[in-house]
Each structure stands twice: as structure tokens, then as C-alpha cells.
Short mmCIF file of C-alpha atoms in Angstrom, two decimals:
data_model
loop_
_atom_site.label_atom_id
_atom_site.label_comp_id
_atom_site.label_asym_id
_atom_site.label_seq_id
_atom_site.Cartn_x
_atom_site.Cartn_y
_atom_site.Cartn_z
CA MET A 835 31.99 22.72 -9.62
CA THR A 836 29.12 25.01 -10.54
CA SER A 837 26.08 26.44 -8.78
CA HIS A 838 22.70 24.75 -9.19
CA ARG A 839 19.47 26.66 -8.57
CA ILE A 840 15.75 26.25 -9.08
CA LYS A 841 12.93 28.79 -9.07
CA PRO A 842 10.03 28.66 -6.60
CA SER A 843 7.75 27.87 -9.55
CA ASP A 844 9.76 24.67 -10.09
CA LEU A 845 8.79 23.17 -6.73
CA PRO A 846 6.72 19.96 -6.92
CA ARG A 847 2.96 20.14 -7.41
CA HIS A 848 0.94 16.95 -7.11
CA PRO A 849 -2.40 16.44 -8.89
CA GLY A 850 -5.41 15.07 -7.03
CA VAL A 851 -5.68 13.40 -3.63
CA SER A 852 -3.82 10.14 -3.07
CA GLY A 853 -6.13 7.57 -1.52
CA TRP A 854 -3.17 6.02 0.28
CA VAL A 855 -2.49 9.30 2.10
CA ALA A 856 -6.16 10.06 2.70
CA MET A 857 -6.69 6.72 4.45
CA LEU A 858 -4.00 7.53 7.03
CA PRO A 859 -4.20 9.95 9.95
CA PRO A 860 -2.71 13.35 9.11
CA ARG A 861 1.06 13.36 9.45
CA LYS A 862 2.74 15.73 11.85
CA PRO A 863 5.79 16.72 9.81
CA THR A 864 9.23 17.08 11.31
CA PRO A 865 10.35 20.70 11.78
CA ALA A 866 11.53 22.59 8.72
CA LEU A 867 15.15 23.68 8.50
CA LYS A 868 15.36 27.16 10.07
CA ALA A 869 19.08 27.55 10.69
CA ALA A 870 22.53 27.24 9.13
CA ILE A 871 23.83 23.74 9.90
CA THR A 872 26.66 21.45 8.85
CA ALA A 873 26.41 17.81 7.86
CA ASP A 874 28.64 15.15 6.37
CA ILE A 875 26.00 14.32 3.74
CA ALA A 876 22.87 16.10 2.55
CA VAL A 877 20.13 14.03 0.92
CA ILE A 878 17.80 15.98 -1.35
CA GLY A 879 14.44 14.20 -1.52
CA ALA A 880 12.68 11.95 0.99
CA GLY A 881 11.07 9.42 -1.29
CA PHE A 882 12.02 5.79 -1.92
CA ALA A 883 15.51 6.70 -3.19
CA GLY A 884 16.46 9.38 -0.68
CA LEU A 885 15.22 7.64 2.45
CA SER A 886 16.71 4.30 1.37
CA ALA A 887 20.04 6.03 0.79
CA ALA A 888 19.89 7.74 4.20
CA ARG A 889 19.12 4.49 6.01
CA ARG A 890 21.88 2.63 4.17
CA LEU A 891 24.43 5.38 4.86
CA ALA A 892 23.60 5.26 8.57
CA GLN A 893 23.98 1.48 8.52
CA ILE A 894 27.43 1.78 6.93
CA ASP A 895 28.62 4.51 9.29
CA PRO A 896 26.32 5.37 12.23
CA GLY A 897 28.49 8.38 13.03
CA LEU A 898 27.68 10.21 9.82
CA ARG A 899 25.72 13.44 10.25
CA ILE A 900 23.07 13.24 7.54
CA ALA A 901 20.52 15.95 6.74
CA VAL A 902 17.53 14.83 4.65
CA LEU A 903 15.67 17.67 2.93
CA GLU A 904 12.11 17.09 1.77
CA ALA A 905 10.26 19.76 -0.22
CA GLY A 906 6.85 18.82 1.17
CA VAL A 907 5.50 16.38 3.74
CA VAL A 908 6.80 12.82 3.60
CA GLY A 909 4.36 10.58 1.73
CA ASP A 910 2.51 13.38 -0.03
CA GLY A 911 4.77 13.25 -3.09
CA PRO A 912 5.27 10.59 -5.78
CA ALA A 913 6.27 7.89 -3.25
CA GLY A 914 2.85 8.09 -1.57
CA ARG A 915 1.17 8.04 -4.99
CA ASN A 916 2.83 4.80 -6.04
CA SER A 917 0.76 1.65 -6.48
CA GLY A 918 2.95 -0.18 -3.95
CA PHE A 919 4.54 -2.99 -5.99
CA ILE A 920 8.10 -3.73 -4.86
CA ILE A 921 8.67 -6.33 -7.54
CA ASP A 922 11.45 -8.88 -7.74
CA LEU A 923 11.07 -10.07 -11.35
CA PRO A 924 11.17 -8.18 -14.66
CA HIS A 925 7.98 -6.15 -14.91
CA GLU A 926 7.46 -6.11 -18.65
CA VAL A 927 6.07 -9.17 -20.40
CA SER A 928 7.53 -9.34 -23.90
CA SER A 929 8.38 -11.91 -26.52
CA GLU A 930 12.03 -10.99 -27.07
CA ASP A 931 14.58 -13.77 -27.35
CA TYR A 932 15.94 -14.56 -23.89
CA GLY A 933 19.34 -15.93 -24.69
CA GLY A 934 22.88 -14.90 -23.77
CA THR A 935 23.11 -11.20 -23.01
CA ALA A 936 19.36 -10.76 -22.51
CA LEU A 937 19.31 -13.56 -19.93
CA GLN A 938 22.15 -11.97 -17.94
CA LYS A 939 20.47 -8.59 -18.20
CA SER A 940 17.33 -10.06 -16.65
CA ARG A 941 19.32 -11.71 -13.88
CA ASP A 942 20.95 -8.38 -13.08
CA HIS A 943 17.55 -6.70 -12.91
CA ILE A 944 16.33 -9.46 -10.59
CA THR A 945 19.37 -8.93 -8.34
CA LEU A 946 18.65 -5.20 -8.31
CA GLN A 947 14.97 -5.56 -7.56
CA ARG A 948 15.48 -8.23 -4.91
CA ARG A 949 17.80 -5.88 -3.02
CA ALA A 950 14.82 -3.51 -2.85
CA VAL A 951 12.48 -6.26 -1.65
CA ASP A 952 14.98 -7.50 0.94
CA PHE A 953 15.55 -3.95 2.19
CA ALA A 954 11.82 -3.37 2.66
CA VAL A 955 11.18 -6.75 4.30
CA GLU A 956 14.11 -6.29 6.71
CA LEU A 957 12.74 -2.90 7.74
CA ALA A 958 9.21 -4.24 8.21
CA GLN A 959 10.48 -7.11 10.37
CA GLU A 960 12.69 -4.80 12.42
CA LYS A 961 9.74 -2.48 13.14
CA GLY A 962 7.12 -5.19 13.48
CA TRP A 963 4.88 -3.66 10.84
CA PRO A 964 1.55 -5.39 10.14
CA ARG A 965 0.71 -6.81 6.73
CA GLU A 966 -1.39 -3.72 6.07
CA VAL A 967 1.91 -1.86 5.60
CA LEU A 968 3.93 -4.62 3.90
CA ASP A 969 2.57 -7.91 2.65
CA MET A 970 4.64 -10.60 0.90
CA CYS A 971 1.57 -11.68 -1.04
CA GLY A 972 3.20 -11.78 -4.48
CA ARG A 973 1.60 -10.46 -7.63
CA TYR A 974 -0.48 -11.70 -10.53
CA ASN A 975 0.09 -10.78 -14.14
CA VAL A 976 -3.33 -10.97 -15.78
CA ALA A 977 -4.61 -11.28 -19.35
CA MET A 978 -7.98 -10.49 -20.91
CA SER A 979 -7.41 -11.47 -24.55
CA PRO A 980 -5.79 -14.18 -26.70
CA GLU A 981 -2.81 -11.89 -27.24
CA GLY A 982 -2.54 -11.39 -23.49
CA ASP A 983 -2.72 -15.16 -22.95
CA HIS A 984 0.16 -15.55 -25.41
CA HIS A 985 2.24 -13.03 -23.47
CA ILE A 986 1.55 -14.90 -20.22
CA LEU A 987 2.77 -18.20 -21.66
CA ASP A 988 5.78 -16.55 -23.24
CA TYR A 989 6.68 -14.98 -19.90
CA ALA A 990 6.40 -18.38 -18.23
CA ARG A 991 8.94 -19.74 -20.71
CA GLN A 992 11.26 -16.85 -19.88
CA LEU A 993 10.93 -17.60 -16.17
CA ASP A 994 11.73 -21.26 -16.88
CA GLN A 995 15.02 -20.14 -18.47
CA LEU A 996 15.74 -17.97 -15.46
CA GLY A 997 14.91 -20.80 -13.04
CA GLU A 998 12.24 -18.71 -11.31
CA ASP A 999 9.15 -19.93 -9.48
CA TYR A 1000 5.68 -19.18 -10.81
CA ARG A 1001 2.18 -20.61 -11.10
CA LEU A 1002 -0.12 -20.42 -14.12
CA LEU A 1003 -3.87 -19.85 -13.63
CA ASP A 1004 -6.68 -20.42 -16.10
CA ARG A 1005 -9.87 -18.36 -16.30
CA ALA A 1006 -11.46 -20.12 -13.32
CA GLY A 1007 -8.27 -19.90 -11.26
CA ILE A 1008 -7.85 -16.14 -11.62
CA ALA A 1009 -11.59 -15.63 -11.05
CA ASP A 1010 -11.16 -17.39 -7.70
CA VAL A 1011 -8.52 -14.77 -6.84
CA THR A 1012 -10.13 -11.60 -8.17
CA GLY A 1013 -13.85 -12.37 -8.01
CA SER A 1014 -14.04 -11.21 -11.65
CA GLN A 1015 -14.88 -13.20 -14.78
CA ALA A 1016 -13.09 -10.66 -16.99
CA PHE A 1017 -9.66 -12.31 -16.97
CA SER A 1018 -8.75 -15.18 -19.30
CA SER A 1019 -5.48 -16.30 -17.68
CA ALA A 1020 -2.77 -15.20 -15.28
CA ILE A 1021 0.66 -16.00 -13.91
CA PHE A 1022 1.47 -15.69 -10.21
CA MET A 1023 4.92 -14.70 -8.96
CA PRO A 1024 5.41 -15.08 -5.18
CA GLY A 1025 8.36 -12.76 -4.58
CA THR A 1026 6.72 -9.34 -4.87
CA ALA A 1027 6.25 -7.30 -1.70
CA MET A 1028 3.11 -5.16 -1.65
CA VAL A 1029 3.13 -2.02 0.46
CA GLN A 1030 0.71 0.69 1.46
CA PRO A 1031 3.10 3.20 -0.09
CA ALA A 1032 2.25 6.25 2.01
CA ALA A 1033 2.40 4.23 5.24
CA TYR A 1034 5.63 2.54 4.14
CA ILE A 1035 7.43 5.74 3.20
CA ARG A 1036 6.31 7.46 6.42
CA GLY A 1037 7.50 4.45 8.39
CA LEU A 1038 10.85 4.46 6.61
CA ALA A 1039 11.26 8.16 7.42
CA ASP A 1040 10.39 7.62 11.06
CA ALA A 1041 12.79 4.65 11.27
CA LEU A 1042 15.89 6.69 10.45
CA THR A 1043 18.43 6.30 13.22
CA GLY A 1044 21.88 7.50 14.19
CA LYS A 1045 22.72 11.09 13.37
CA VAL A 1046 20.14 11.38 10.58
CA THR A 1047 17.84 14.39 10.75
CA LEU A 1048 14.83 14.80 8.47
CA TYR A 1049 13.65 18.30 7.61
CA GLU A 1050 10.21 18.34 5.99
CA GLN A 1051 8.77 21.32 4.13
CA SER A 1052 12.38 22.30 3.42
CA PRO A 1053 12.95 22.31 -0.33
CA ALA A 1054 16.51 22.62 -1.58
CA MET A 1055 16.43 25.79 -3.68
CA SER A 1056 20.11 25.83 -4.61
CA PHE A 1057 23.46 24.30 -3.93
CA GLU A 1058 26.79 25.85 -4.75
CA PRO A 1059 30.45 25.16 -4.07
CA LYS A 1060 31.66 26.01 -0.58
CA GLY A 1061 35.30 25.20 0.20
CA ASN A 1062 35.82 21.53 -0.58
CA GLY A 1063 32.11 20.80 -0.45
CA TRP A 1064 28.72 22.36 -1.00
CA ARG A 1065 26.29 24.79 0.58
CA VAL A 1066 22.63 23.81 0.13
CA GLU A 1067 20.08 26.60 0.60
CA THR A 1068 16.48 26.13 1.69
CA PRO A 1069 13.87 28.89 2.22
CA GLY A 1070 14.62 28.99 5.95
CA GLY A 1071 18.16 27.74 6.37
CA SER A 1072 21.22 26.10 4.82
CA VAL A 1073 23.40 23.02 5.02
CA GLU A 1074 27.15 23.01 4.53
CA THR A 1075 28.13 19.51 3.50
CA GLY A 1076 30.88 17.54 1.87
CA ARG A 1077 28.61 15.32 -0.21
CA ILE A 1078 25.10 15.27 -1.63
CA VAL A 1079 22.72 12.49 -2.62
CA LEU A 1080 20.45 13.91 -5.32
CA ALA A 1081 17.30 11.80 -4.95
CA ASN A 1082 14.59 14.00 -6.43
CA ASN A 1083 14.03 12.00 -9.64
CA GLY A 1084 12.84 14.24 -12.50
CA TYR A 1085 13.54 17.41 -10.54
CA ALA A 1086 17.26 16.73 -10.92
CA GLU A 1087 16.88 18.28 -14.35
CA ARG A 1088 15.68 21.53 -12.76
CA PHE A 1089 19.09 21.74 -11.04
CA GLY A 1090 20.84 21.34 -14.39
CA PHE A 1091 21.61 17.61 -14.32
CA PHE A 1092 20.66 15.20 -17.12
CA ARG A 1093 19.30 18.07 -19.22
CA GLY A 1094 17.49 16.74 -22.26
CA ARG A 1095 17.78 13.17 -20.97
CA LEU A 1096 14.76 12.83 -18.66
CA LEU A 1097 11.25 12.46 -20.04
CA HIS A 1098 8.63 13.63 -17.55
CA VAL A 1099 5.64 11.29 -17.55
CA TYR A 1100 2.62 11.11 -15.25
CA THR A 1101 0.51 8.07 -14.55
CA TYR A 1102 -2.90 8.08 -12.86
CA ALA A 1103 -4.90 6.07 -10.34
CA SER A 1104 -8.39 6.00 -8.88
CA MET A 1105 -9.52 4.28 -5.68
CA THR A 1106 -13.06 3.30 -4.79
CA GLU A 1107 -15.02 4.06 -1.71
CA PRO A 1108 -15.23 1.12 0.73
CA PHE A 1109 -17.60 -1.70 -0.17
CA SER A 1110 -18.78 -4.74 1.74
CA PRO A 1111 -16.37 -7.67 1.18
CA ASN A 1112 -19.25 -10.08 0.56
CA ARG A 1113 -20.20 -8.15 -2.57
CA LEU A 1114 -17.17 -9.50 -4.46
CA GLY A 1115 -15.80 -13.02 -4.30
CA GLY A 1116 -12.14 -13.94 -4.38
CA LEU A 1117 -9.36 -12.92 -2.04
CA ARG A 1118 -9.64 -9.72 -0.04
CA ASP A 1119 -6.06 -8.65 -0.81
CA TRP A 1120 -4.39 -9.15 -4.16
CA ALA A 1121 -2.38 -7.16 -6.68
CA ALA A 1122 -2.26 -7.55 -10.45
CA THR A 1123 -0.19 -6.03 -13.22
CA PRO A 1124 -1.37 -6.26 -16.85
CA SER A 1125 -0.01 -8.59 -19.52
CA SER A 1126 0.54 -5.50 -21.67
CA PRO A 1127 2.97 -2.99 -20.08
CA MET A 1128 0.61 -0.12 -20.92
CA GLY A 1129 -2.45 -1.91 -19.60
CA THR A 1130 -4.33 -1.60 -16.32
CA THR A 1131 -2.91 -2.28 -12.87
CA LEU A 1132 -5.33 -3.39 -10.13
CA ARG A 1133 -5.23 -3.85 -6.37
CA ARG A 1134 -7.82 -4.98 -3.86
CA VAL A 1135 -7.14 -3.72 -0.34
CA SER A 1136 -9.05 -4.87 2.71
CA GLY A 1137 -9.82 -2.58 5.61
CA SER A 1138 -11.87 -2.37 8.79
CA ASP A 1139 -14.48 -0.25 7.01
CA GLY A 1140 -14.67 -2.54 3.96
CA ASP A 1141 -12.61 -3.26 0.88
CA ARG A 1142 -11.39 -0.92 -1.85
CA LEU A 1143 -10.20 -1.41 -5.40
CA LEU A 1144 -7.46 0.61 -7.05
CA VAL A 1145 -7.32 1.11 -10.82
CA ARG A 1146 -4.19 2.54 -12.43
CA SER A 1147 -3.80 3.32 -16.12
CA ARG A 1148 -3.17 6.21 -18.53
CA TYR A 1149 0.13 7.96 -19.15
CA THR A 1150 0.76 11.53 -20.22
CA CYS A 1151 3.90 13.44 -21.17
CA ASN A 1152 4.22 16.64 -19.13
CA PRO A 1153 7.51 18.49 -19.74
CA SER A 1154 6.42 21.27 -17.35
CA MET A 1155 5.90 18.69 -14.58
CA THR A 1156 2.40 20.02 -13.96
CA VAL A 1157 -0.97 18.39 -14.61
CA GLY A 1158 -4.26 20.19 -15.11
CA GLU A 1159 -7.61 19.21 -13.64
CA GLY A 1160 -8.88 18.31 -17.10
CA THR A 1161 -6.14 15.71 -17.58
CA LEU A 1162 -6.92 14.13 -14.22
CA ARG A 1163 -10.64 14.13 -15.02
CA ARG A 1164 -10.09 12.43 -18.39
CA ALA A 1165 -7.88 9.77 -16.80
CA GLY A 1166 -10.59 9.18 -14.21
CA HIS A 1167 -13.14 8.65 -16.97
CA VAL A 1168 -10.89 5.94 -18.44
CA HIS A 1169 -10.57 4.33 -15.01
CA ASP A 1170 -14.35 4.25 -14.60
CA GLY A 1171 -14.68 2.32 -17.85
CA LYS A 1172 -11.93 -0.14 -16.90
CA PHE A 1173 -13.53 -0.69 -13.50
CA ALA A 1174 -17.03 -1.23 -14.93
CA HIS A 1175 -15.72 -3.78 -17.43
CA ARG A 1176 -13.87 -5.81 -14.82
CA PHE A 1177 -16.29 -5.54 -11.90
CA PRO A 1178 -19.84 -5.12 -13.27
CA ARG A 1179 -21.43 -6.35 -10.03
CA LEU A 1180 -19.98 -3.24 -8.32
CA SER A 1181 -21.60 -0.81 -10.75
CA ASP A 1182 -22.91 1.39 -7.93
CA VAL A 1183 -19.51 1.69 -6.19
CA LYS A 1184 -18.01 5.12 -6.80
CA MET A 1185 -14.43 6.30 -6.97
CA GLN A 1186 -13.55 8.26 -3.85
CA TYR A 1187 -10.02 9.38 -4.74
CA ARG A 1188 -8.20 10.20 -7.96
CA TRP A 1189 -4.58 11.28 -8.34
CA GLY A 1190 -1.54 11.43 -10.57
CA GLY A 1191 2.11 10.79 -9.89
CA ALA A 1192 5.29 11.87 -11.66
CA MET A 1193 7.87 9.56 -13.21
CA ALA A 1194 11.20 10.24 -14.87
CA VAL A 1195 11.89 8.05 -17.88
CA THR A 1196 15.04 7.78 -19.97
CA LEU A 1197 15.13 6.97 -23.68
CA ASN A 1198 17.17 3.80 -23.14
CA SER A 1199 15.40 2.84 -19.87
CA VAL A 1200 18.49 3.21 -17.69
CA PRO A 1201 18.79 5.09 -14.39
CA ALA A 1202 20.15 8.61 -14.10
CA TRP A 1203 22.70 7.52 -11.52
CA GLY A 1204 26.25 8.08 -10.35
CA GLU A 1205 28.61 10.87 -9.40
CA VAL A 1206 27.49 13.77 -11.58
CA GLU A 1207 29.82 16.35 -9.99
CA LYS A 1208 32.48 15.95 -7.34
CA GLY A 1209 30.67 14.79 -4.22
CA VAL A 1210 27.20 14.82 -5.85
CA PHE A 1211 25.71 11.35 -6.36
CA ALA A 1212 22.46 11.05 -8.32
CA ALA A 1213 19.82 8.37 -7.67
CA CYS A 1214 17.19 9.37 -10.23
CA GLY A 1215 15.41 8.16 -13.36
CA CYS A 1216 13.29 5.33 -11.93
CA ASN A 1217 11.65 4.57 -15.32
CA GLY A 1218 8.27 3.86 -13.79
CA LEU A 1219 9.07 1.18 -11.20
CA GLY A 1220 9.51 3.68 -8.39
CA ALA A 1221 9.21 1.43 -5.36
CA SER A 1222 11.73 -1.09 -6.69
CA ASN A 1223 14.11 0.89 -8.88
CA ALA A 1224 14.23 4.04 -6.74
CA THR A 1225 14.92 2.00 -3.60
CA ALA A 1226 17.73 0.11 -5.31
CA SER A 1227 19.11 3.31 -6.84
CA GLY A 1228 19.29 4.95 -3.42
CA LEU A 1229 21.00 1.93 -1.88
CA ALA A 1230 23.50 1.79 -4.74
CA ALA A 1231 24.25 5.53 -4.48
CA ALA A 1232 24.94 5.17 -0.75
CA GLU A 1233 27.28 2.22 -1.28
CA GLU A 1234 29.05 3.92 -4.18
CA MET A 1235 29.51 7.11 -2.15
CA MET A 1236 31.02 5.12 0.71
CA GLY A 1237 33.29 3.10 -1.59
CA ILE A 1238 31.66 -0.24 -0.83
CA PRO A 1239 31.64 -2.54 -3.90
CA THR A 1240 28.54 -4.73 -4.08
CA ASP A 1241 26.60 -6.58 -6.78
CA LEU A 1242 24.29 -3.59 -6.80
CA THR A 1243 27.03 -1.02 -7.46
CA ARG A 1244 28.45 -3.31 -10.17
CA ILE A 1245 25.07 -3.43 -11.91
CA TYR A 1246 24.59 0.32 -11.70
CA ARG A 1247 28.10 1.05 -12.92
CA ASP A 1248 27.48 -1.18 -15.95
CA PHE A 1249 24.41 0.79 -17.03
CA PRO A 1250 25.15 3.12 -19.95
CA ALA A 1251 24.44 6.82 -19.60
CA PRO A 1252 20.91 8.03 -20.39
CA LYS A 1253 20.61 8.87 -24.08
CA LYS A 1254 19.87 12.37 -25.25
CA LEU A 1255 16.22 12.96 -26.10
CA PRO A 1256 15.06 14.66 -29.31
CA PRO A 1257 14.71 18.45 -29.10
CA GLN A 1258 11.42 20.20 -28.44
CA PRO A 1259 8.78 20.34 -29.82
CA PHE A 1260 9.56 17.00 -31.48
CA LEU A 1261 10.12 15.34 -28.10
CA THR A 1262 6.67 16.12 -26.73
CA ILE A 1263 4.93 15.39 -30.04
CA GLY A 1264 6.74 12.07 -30.39
CA ALA A 1265 6.29 11.08 -26.74
CA LYS A 1266 2.56 11.78 -26.79
CA ALA A 1267 2.14 9.86 -30.05
CA THR A 1268 4.16 6.90 -28.72
CA LEU A 1269 2.16 6.75 -25.48
CA ALA A 1270 -1.12 6.91 -27.41
CA ILE A 1271 -0.04 4.14 -29.80
CA ARG A 1272 1.16 1.88 -26.99
CA GLU A 1273 -2.06 2.42 -25.04
CA ARG A 1274 -4.12 1.55 -28.14
CA ARG A 1275 -2.03 -1.58 -28.64
CA ALA A 1276 -2.77 -2.59 -25.06
CA GLY A 1277 -6.43 -2.62 -26.06
CA ILE A 1278 -8.71 -4.35 -23.58
CA GLU A 1279 -5.80 -5.15 -21.27
#
């Protein structure tokens, strides 16, 4: 076992102001860690992965003493910057042959993602959360071009082979949903759970029971061997523990894990100011992913002060895990154009919030998961589907740590290791070129 340390300059920094957080009352964080404590398990990171792991561990053994360390305030990080899709079906629409191995691979991904949906729904029912926090409204996959229409039909054929439920919509049908004439076709999938991500992740944190203690504003700065376990240091205290769940996604690399195997990518979103619901037809709450994976994600969210629209698109490679104001401003300019094209009748509605969120992507699109050192279990590398994949990764890490074999642990064990990325500067040059090409290919979508 070796020591793992980060520098203060490596602590997370989040660009812009998340509309999801801004719409909620300010959170009163739990006290920071200010003492030397002991715990059976320390969880580093209180996002989808870390909090899901902590809840699952407490379910398995309510007597476990679990310390959850969060660098900032719960909800302010990437989890509260998510678009809120906890999807149950493969996200990417493609035209690859769905036979044999590919079909089983998709079924495994569905099993994985449905564990995340079931986990979230069970929590919402237990706590009696309103649909403003979690809504089983499903999602639409929308097209704006003949190529997009082709992808929609191809995806429907794939779902037929998988035996999954869906509904196709023509131009008039999706206009009745969105109030926009911009879309040429769509496919509806009923099994997606939509969450207000900042409210959901706060609620998950506040729902932790048993001997689980959350310490906010308590970043793990180092962990090193101590006896048969580990000693985790924070700026104000320490935790001596037998086991660690490393649930800080791309920041795992800062501690020395998965070096050269995690690509740090940011995606961006803008959210409008409230507008009167009667200004736009269609449903008041809906969520749509694009037919092209690099296209534009949309959500309409109703509220007591009016409705809002969220626009998410643009991806940048940021090895330093920092984003400048200029990058955020340029992404916002793209969002304004996407919004104007899709909702011309709302031309006077301004964007109120703009933000970016970090992702960790692997070259072969597999999680950075498993026991990486004795007693250290990683639940990282969400590959862009943070709400679904990070939740499932945390659940699987908890079950693996506790020696409980499930379909989820089987699926995660079968994933190959993340592939090594090309060296710098070729990595950044190639990643930026690939993102630009894929965004151009997405075109109007």
C-alpha cells in the first residue's frame, strides 16, 4: 500500500452557477470534520456514486460506522450540475448491428441502469418526495433532420430486438409535447426517471441513516496506510478506517489512480428565466435527448413562478479540470443559437443561469471501478451518464466491498480495465479534434 496525496490547487472548482442549485433555498451544510475519528468505511465524495454507496452499505449492515467526506457543499458539485436523466435504456442511438454479443451487452447496460432507476424511485417513495424532485415521466429522443429520423427508426428496431416498450411520434406528435415545430420525429421511452438533480442529491444526503455521518466542506487531502487500514486526512481532521470507497470520479487520478486512463471532459448547460406557461404549447414538463449523441439535450421544467427551459450542449477537453470564463461564455453563445432555433416564439426570454460540469471518460467507455488497492474500492469513470452510471457504480462498489454477489457486481466485474490514453500533448490535441468533429457531425441536432 502506498500514500496518496493531492495539492490544495487540485481541489474541485466549478464553472458558472447551476440553475438547479440557484432555484433551491441555500443549503445549511453539515459540520466539517474537525477531529480525529475512526470509521469502518470512509467514502470520499458525496455525489451520485458516493452517497449511493453509503446508503447501500448502511442497508447491508446498519451497524457500520461510515464517514462520508465531501470537498464542498452537497449539490454544488457535478451531481447538482447534471441534467437529471436517470435513464434505463442505452443512451446512444447508433446503427450498429444488434446481434449476439451486442444484444447481451445492451441487456447488461439496461440491468445496470435500471438498478439506478429503482434505487432512486425507492428512495423517493420512502421519503414521499413530490414529482418536482423525481418524476417518472420518461424521456423523448428527438430528431431534426432526415439523418436523425433514420437514427430514431433504427433505434426502434433495436428496442424491438430487446423487447422494450416505446412509442414513435411524428412531427405533429412531438410538437404536441414540446410546443416546438423544430422537431421532425421522436421516440418516447417510459422508463426514465427525471430528477431535479440538486434537490435529489441533497435529499439523498439527508436520507442517510444508521451510523453514517456526512462531513461537508471536508476534502480528503491524502490517505496513507495505517496498520491494517488507512488514515484519511482532511484540512481539519482525519479518519482512521479499514476500507475506502473512492467516489470522486475524475479526481481519483489526482490521488494516483487510473493515471493516463481518465479523459477529463466538461459539458455545459444554460437555463432560462421563468416564462408564462401559456407562451409555449405542449406539456409543461418533458425531457429530451438528441438523436445524435453529441447533439442538444432539452428539458422543460414547470414551477410556481413560471416555466423554464434547459439547453445542454458543447463538450470541451480540460486536462487541468478547470474551465475559464471565456469557454463558458462561448458555450452559452451556442446555447442561445440552439434555443432560438427551437423556440422562436420565446425570442425575448433570456438565459438566467449558465454552468459547466465535469465528466470522466475512458477510451473504451468502461467504468474505473473495483478494488484498486487493498481495501480501496473505486466507483469512478461515469462516461457522461452521471446520474445513472455513477449511481450504479456506487451500488456495485458497496456490494463488492461487502462480498454480496449480484447481477450488478457481475456486470461490473466483466467490464475490462480502462485503456491507456495517448500521451500528452497528443491526447489533448486528439480529444479536442474528435469532439469538434463529432459536434459538427451532429449538425442541426
